[in-house]
Amino acid sequence: GAGVSQSPRYKVAKRGQDVALRCDPISGHVSLFWYQQALGQGPEFLTYFQNEAQLDKSGLPSDRFFAERPEGSVSTLKIQRTQQEDSAVYLCASSLGSGDEQYFGPGTRLTVT
Amino acid sequence: QKEVEQNSGPLSVPEGAIASLNCTYSDRGSQSFFWYRQYSGKSPELIMSIYSNGDKEDGRFTAQLNKASQYVSLLIRDSQPSDSATYLCAVPRPSSGSARQLTFGSGTQLTVLP
């Protein structure tokens, strides 16, 4: 079956622009995670959804970052007023249940100029 | 102290040798541990999970866990050039309960030389 998909794969934004990154999890997966991966580093946790409920947003670096999953399927990560330090790969992962293996999408590489 | 630490490498081994990758973690209460492989430009892929002290083998991969020393390692036997990748150690965040929001190390870059 189809894996986790993310769009766009690449995004270039001018500093100060807003961006929206989309994640389509594997069908039927209850849990959805967003991670941020800077160059040469491991992924860092941003936020976690169980169905439509955002149960943990402790990793979001500032109030410019906002995530939603209104119908418990597709999720969007929005970054307002982008800054250069937001440049990274944003990874989405989903799992069937809360403790199951996480399957990662291909990521969105965001470059803020 | 970082929550999960790995030697960043790079680590180079000849084809057919054993590659040894190490990871230490700070949360003594951690109960589950994961090794991910990430090829350049690709997303992480889970290759091993381990929950109990001792060794767990899966094909050419062996994970070793020592909770007393807060140490987990990954051994790759008969290394192949296709094993060349960055290997990430991951541990659930202390606050994550059953959901496994993961804390990753910075990764060890492995190169297997033909």
XYZ file of N, CA and C in Angstrom, chain B residues 12-100:
267
model
N 34.425 4.300 8.995
C 34.684 3.547 7.768
C 35.142 2.142 8.124
N 34.560 1.158 7.470
C 34.982 -0.229 7.659
C 35.094 -0.879 6.299
N 35.974 -1.871 6.156
C 36.062 -2.584 4.877
C 34.896 -3.556 4.716
N 34.561 -3.840 3.491
C 33.495 -4.788 3.191
C 33.786 -6.122 3.866
N 32.745 -6.687 4.490
C 32.894 -7.964 5.167
C 33.241 -7.848 6.644
N 33.633 -6.668 7.088
C 33.999 -6.463 8.493
C 32.746 -6.237 9.346
N 32.955 -6.175 10.670
C 31.876 -5.846 11.598
C 31.917 -4.347 11.871
N 30.781 -3.692 11.696
C 30.659 -2.281 12.059
C 29.977 -2.189 13.416
N 30.548 -1.386 14.309
C 30.012 -1.237 15.661
C 29.612 0.214 15.899
N 28.346 0.413 16.202
C 27.799 1.757 16.391
C 27.291 1.869 17.822
N 27.628 2.973 18.477
C 27.336 3.101 19.909
C 26.432 4.288 20.213
N 25.691 4.161 21.312
C 24.743 5.189 21.714
C 24.601 5.170 23.235
N 24.611 6.335 23.854
C 24.317 6.424 25.281
C 23.117 7.339 25.470
N 22.378 7.115 26.553
C 21.172 7.895 26.800
C 21.153 8.333 28.253
N 20.440 9.399 28.544
C 20.508 9.994 29.881
C 19.347 9.588 30.795
N 18.201 9.213 30.227
C 17.029 8.917 31.059
C 17.063 7.477 31.541
N 17.325 7.299 32.839
C 17.427 5.957 33.387
C 16.132 5.166 33.275
N 15.014 5.856 33.115
C 13.721 5.179 33.039
C 13.356 4.694 31.651
N 14.201 4.948 30.672
C 13.890 4.536 29.296
C 13.744 3.028 29.215
N 12.720 2.599 28.471
C 12.408 1.171 28.383
C 12.526 0.632 26.969
N 12.548 1.503 25.971
C 12.601 1.013 24.597
C 13.599 1.840 23.802
N 14.216 1.164 22.845
C 15.339 1.757 22.125
C 15.253 1.325 20.665
N 15.578 2.252 19.796
C 15.385 2.004 18.369
C 16.619 2.432 17.582
N 16.916 1.661 16.545
C 17.942 2.043 15.580
C 17.269 2.268 14.230
N 17.534 3.451 13.661
C 17.040 3.799 12.339
C 18.231 3.942 11.394
N 17.985 3.607 10.146
C 18.976 3.814 9.086
C 18.437 4.911 8.177
N 19.311 5.848 7.802
C 18.902 6.933 6.921
C 19.923 7.088 5.807
N 19.499 6.738 4.613
C 20.345 6.971 3.447
C 20.310 8.458 3.114
N 21.366 8.925 2.480
C 21.493 10.347 2.164
C 20.294 10.828 1.349
N 19.644 11.855 1.839
C 18.505 12.430 1.134
C 17.208 11.664 1.291
N 17.226 10.635 2.120
C 16.024 9.813 2.317
C 15.529 9.946 3.757
N 14.396 9.318 4.029
C 13.826 9.392 5.373
C 14.325 8.231 6.237
N 14.257 8.373 7.551
C 14.703 7.285 8.436
C 13.832 6.043 8.286
N 14.474 4.888 8.448
C 13.805 3.592 8.334
C 14.185 2.764 9.558
N 13.191 2.240 10.260
C 13.461 1.450 11.459
C 14.096 0.111 11.078
N 15.244 -0.209 11.699
C 15.871 -1.498 11.423
C 15.912 -2.406 12.643
N 15.931 -1.841 13.854
C 15.966 -2.684 15.042
C 15.286 -1.965 16.198
N 14.619 -2.743 17.033
C 14.122 -2.233 18.297
C 14.556 -3.211 19.384
N 14.801 -2.709 20.590
C 15.215 -3.581 21.688
C 14.650 -3.032 22.980
N 14.192 -3.937 23.850
C 13.502 -3.532 25.062
C 14.117 -4.135 26.329
N 14.879 -5.231 26.160
C 15.427 -5.931 27.318
C 16.940 -5.938 27.261
N 17.560 -6.004 28.441
C 19.007 -6.129 28.505
C 19.477 -7.348 27.714
N 20.634 -7.214 27.076
C 21.195 -8.333 26.348
C 21.250 -8.037 24.864
N 21.281 -9.103 24.102
C 21.422 -9.008 22.654
C 20.136 -9.395 21.949
N 19.894 -8.753 20.823
C 18.782 -9.135 19.936
C 19.330 -9.165 18.528
N 19.157 -10.310 17.881
C 19.734 -10.494 16.557
C 18.638 -10.533 15.504
N 18.926 -9.919 14.352
C 18.006 -9.964 13.208
C 18.861 -9.939 11.952
N 19.071 -11.125 11.392
C 19.922 -11.217 10.215
C 21.340 -10.796 10.540
N 21.859 -9.851 9.784
C 23.236 -9.388 10.017
C 23.326 -8.334 11.120
N 22.194 -7.933 11.664
C 22.163 -6.878 12.673
C 21.983 -7.475 14.071
N 22.752 -6.944 15.023
C 22.572 -7.292 16.432
C 22.521 -6.010 17.240
N 21.457 -5.843 18.010
C 21.371 -4.728 18.952
C 21.742 -5.244 20.335
N 22.484 -4.444 21.075
C 22.899 -4.807 22.426
C 22.470 -3.703 23.367
N 21.873 -4.089 24.495
C 21.372 -3.104 25.453
C 21.938 -3.396 26.831
N 22.445 -2.361 27.497
C 22.910 -2.448 28.874
C 22.293 -1.277 29.623
N 21.183 -1.535 30.305
C 20.460 -0.444 30.975
C 21.256 0.109 32.155
N 22.041 -0.731 32.829
C 22.821 -0.250 33.971
C 23.833 0.799 33.520
N 24.408 0.595 32.353
C 25.377 1.543 31.803
C 24.736 2.572 30.885
N 23.430 2.438 30.658
C 22.682 3.370 29.793
C 23.339 3.434 28.421
N 23.482 2.255 27.853
C 24.267 2.101 26.628
C 23.541 1.129 25.710
N 23.442 1.505 24.442
C 22.860 0.607 23.440
C 23.747 0.665 22.204
N 23.960 -0.485 21.594
C 24.837 -0.522 20.428
C 24.197 -1.323 19.307
N 24.714 -1.122 18.125
C 24.266 -1.858 16.940
C 25.497 -2.419 16.257
N 25.495 -3.726 16.046
C 26.573 -4.370 15.311
C 26.038 -4.809 13.955
N 26.810 -4.552 12.924
C 26.452 -5.006 11.582
C 27.545 -5.961 11.133
N 27.181 -7.226 11.002
C 28.159 -8.237 10.566
C 28.218 -8.293 9.051
N 29.371 -8.735 8.532
C 29.534 -8.884 7.080
C 29.040 -7.616 6.363
N 29.601 -6.483 6.774
C 29.153 -5.192 6.234
C 29.261 -5.159 4.721
N 28.253 -4.551 4.117
C 28.199 -4.413 2.664
C 28.192 -2.932 2.291
N 28.664 -2.597 1.086
C 28.603 -1.185 0.666
C 27.200 -0.604 0.772
N 26.188 -1.441 0.581
C 24.796 -0.965 0.677
C 24.395 -0.596 2.109
N 25.237 -0.951 3.084
C 24.982 -0.538 4.472
C 25.453 0.889 4.731
N 26.146 1.485 3.778
C 26.640 2.857 3.948
C 25.464 3.809 4.099
N 25.377 4.440 5.239
C 24.236 5.295 5.582
C 24.535 5.953 6.919
N 23.629 6.793 7.367
C 23.694 7.334 8.723
C 22.766 6.507 9.615
N 23.282 6.100 10.756
C 22.508 5.273 11.689
C 22.132 6.128 12.902
N 20.845 6.178 13.157
C 20.295 7.025 14.212
C 19.787 6.168 15.360
N 20.203 6.514 16.561
C 19.699 5.884 17.773
C 18.543 6.743 18.276
N 17.453 6.123 18.715
C 16.283 6.885 19.176
C 15.706 6.272 20.440
N 15.282 7.136 21.333
C 14.687 6.737 22.612
C 13.421 7.564 22.816
N 12.332 6.981 23.302
C 11.135 7.791 23.553
C 11.406 8.903 24.568
N 10.824 10.072 24.304
C 10.959 11.185 25.244
C 10.374 10.781 26.594
N 10.939 11.265 27.681
C 10.442 10.869 29.006
C 8.959 11.126 29.200
N 8.418 12.150 28.529
C 7.020 12.512 28.747
C 6.070 11.831 27.785
N 6.575 10.920 26.950
C 5.766 10.469 25.823
C 4.827 9.326 26.155
N 4.933 8.725 27.311
C 4.028 7.630 27.640
C 4.133 6.509 26.626
N 2.986 6.062 26.115
C 3.000 4.944 25.174
C 3.160 5.396 23.734
N 3.116 6.704 23.511
C 3.056 7.188 22.140
C 4.401 7.222 21.443
N 5.473 7.194 22.199
C 6.792 7.115 21.587
C 7.129 8.318 20.731
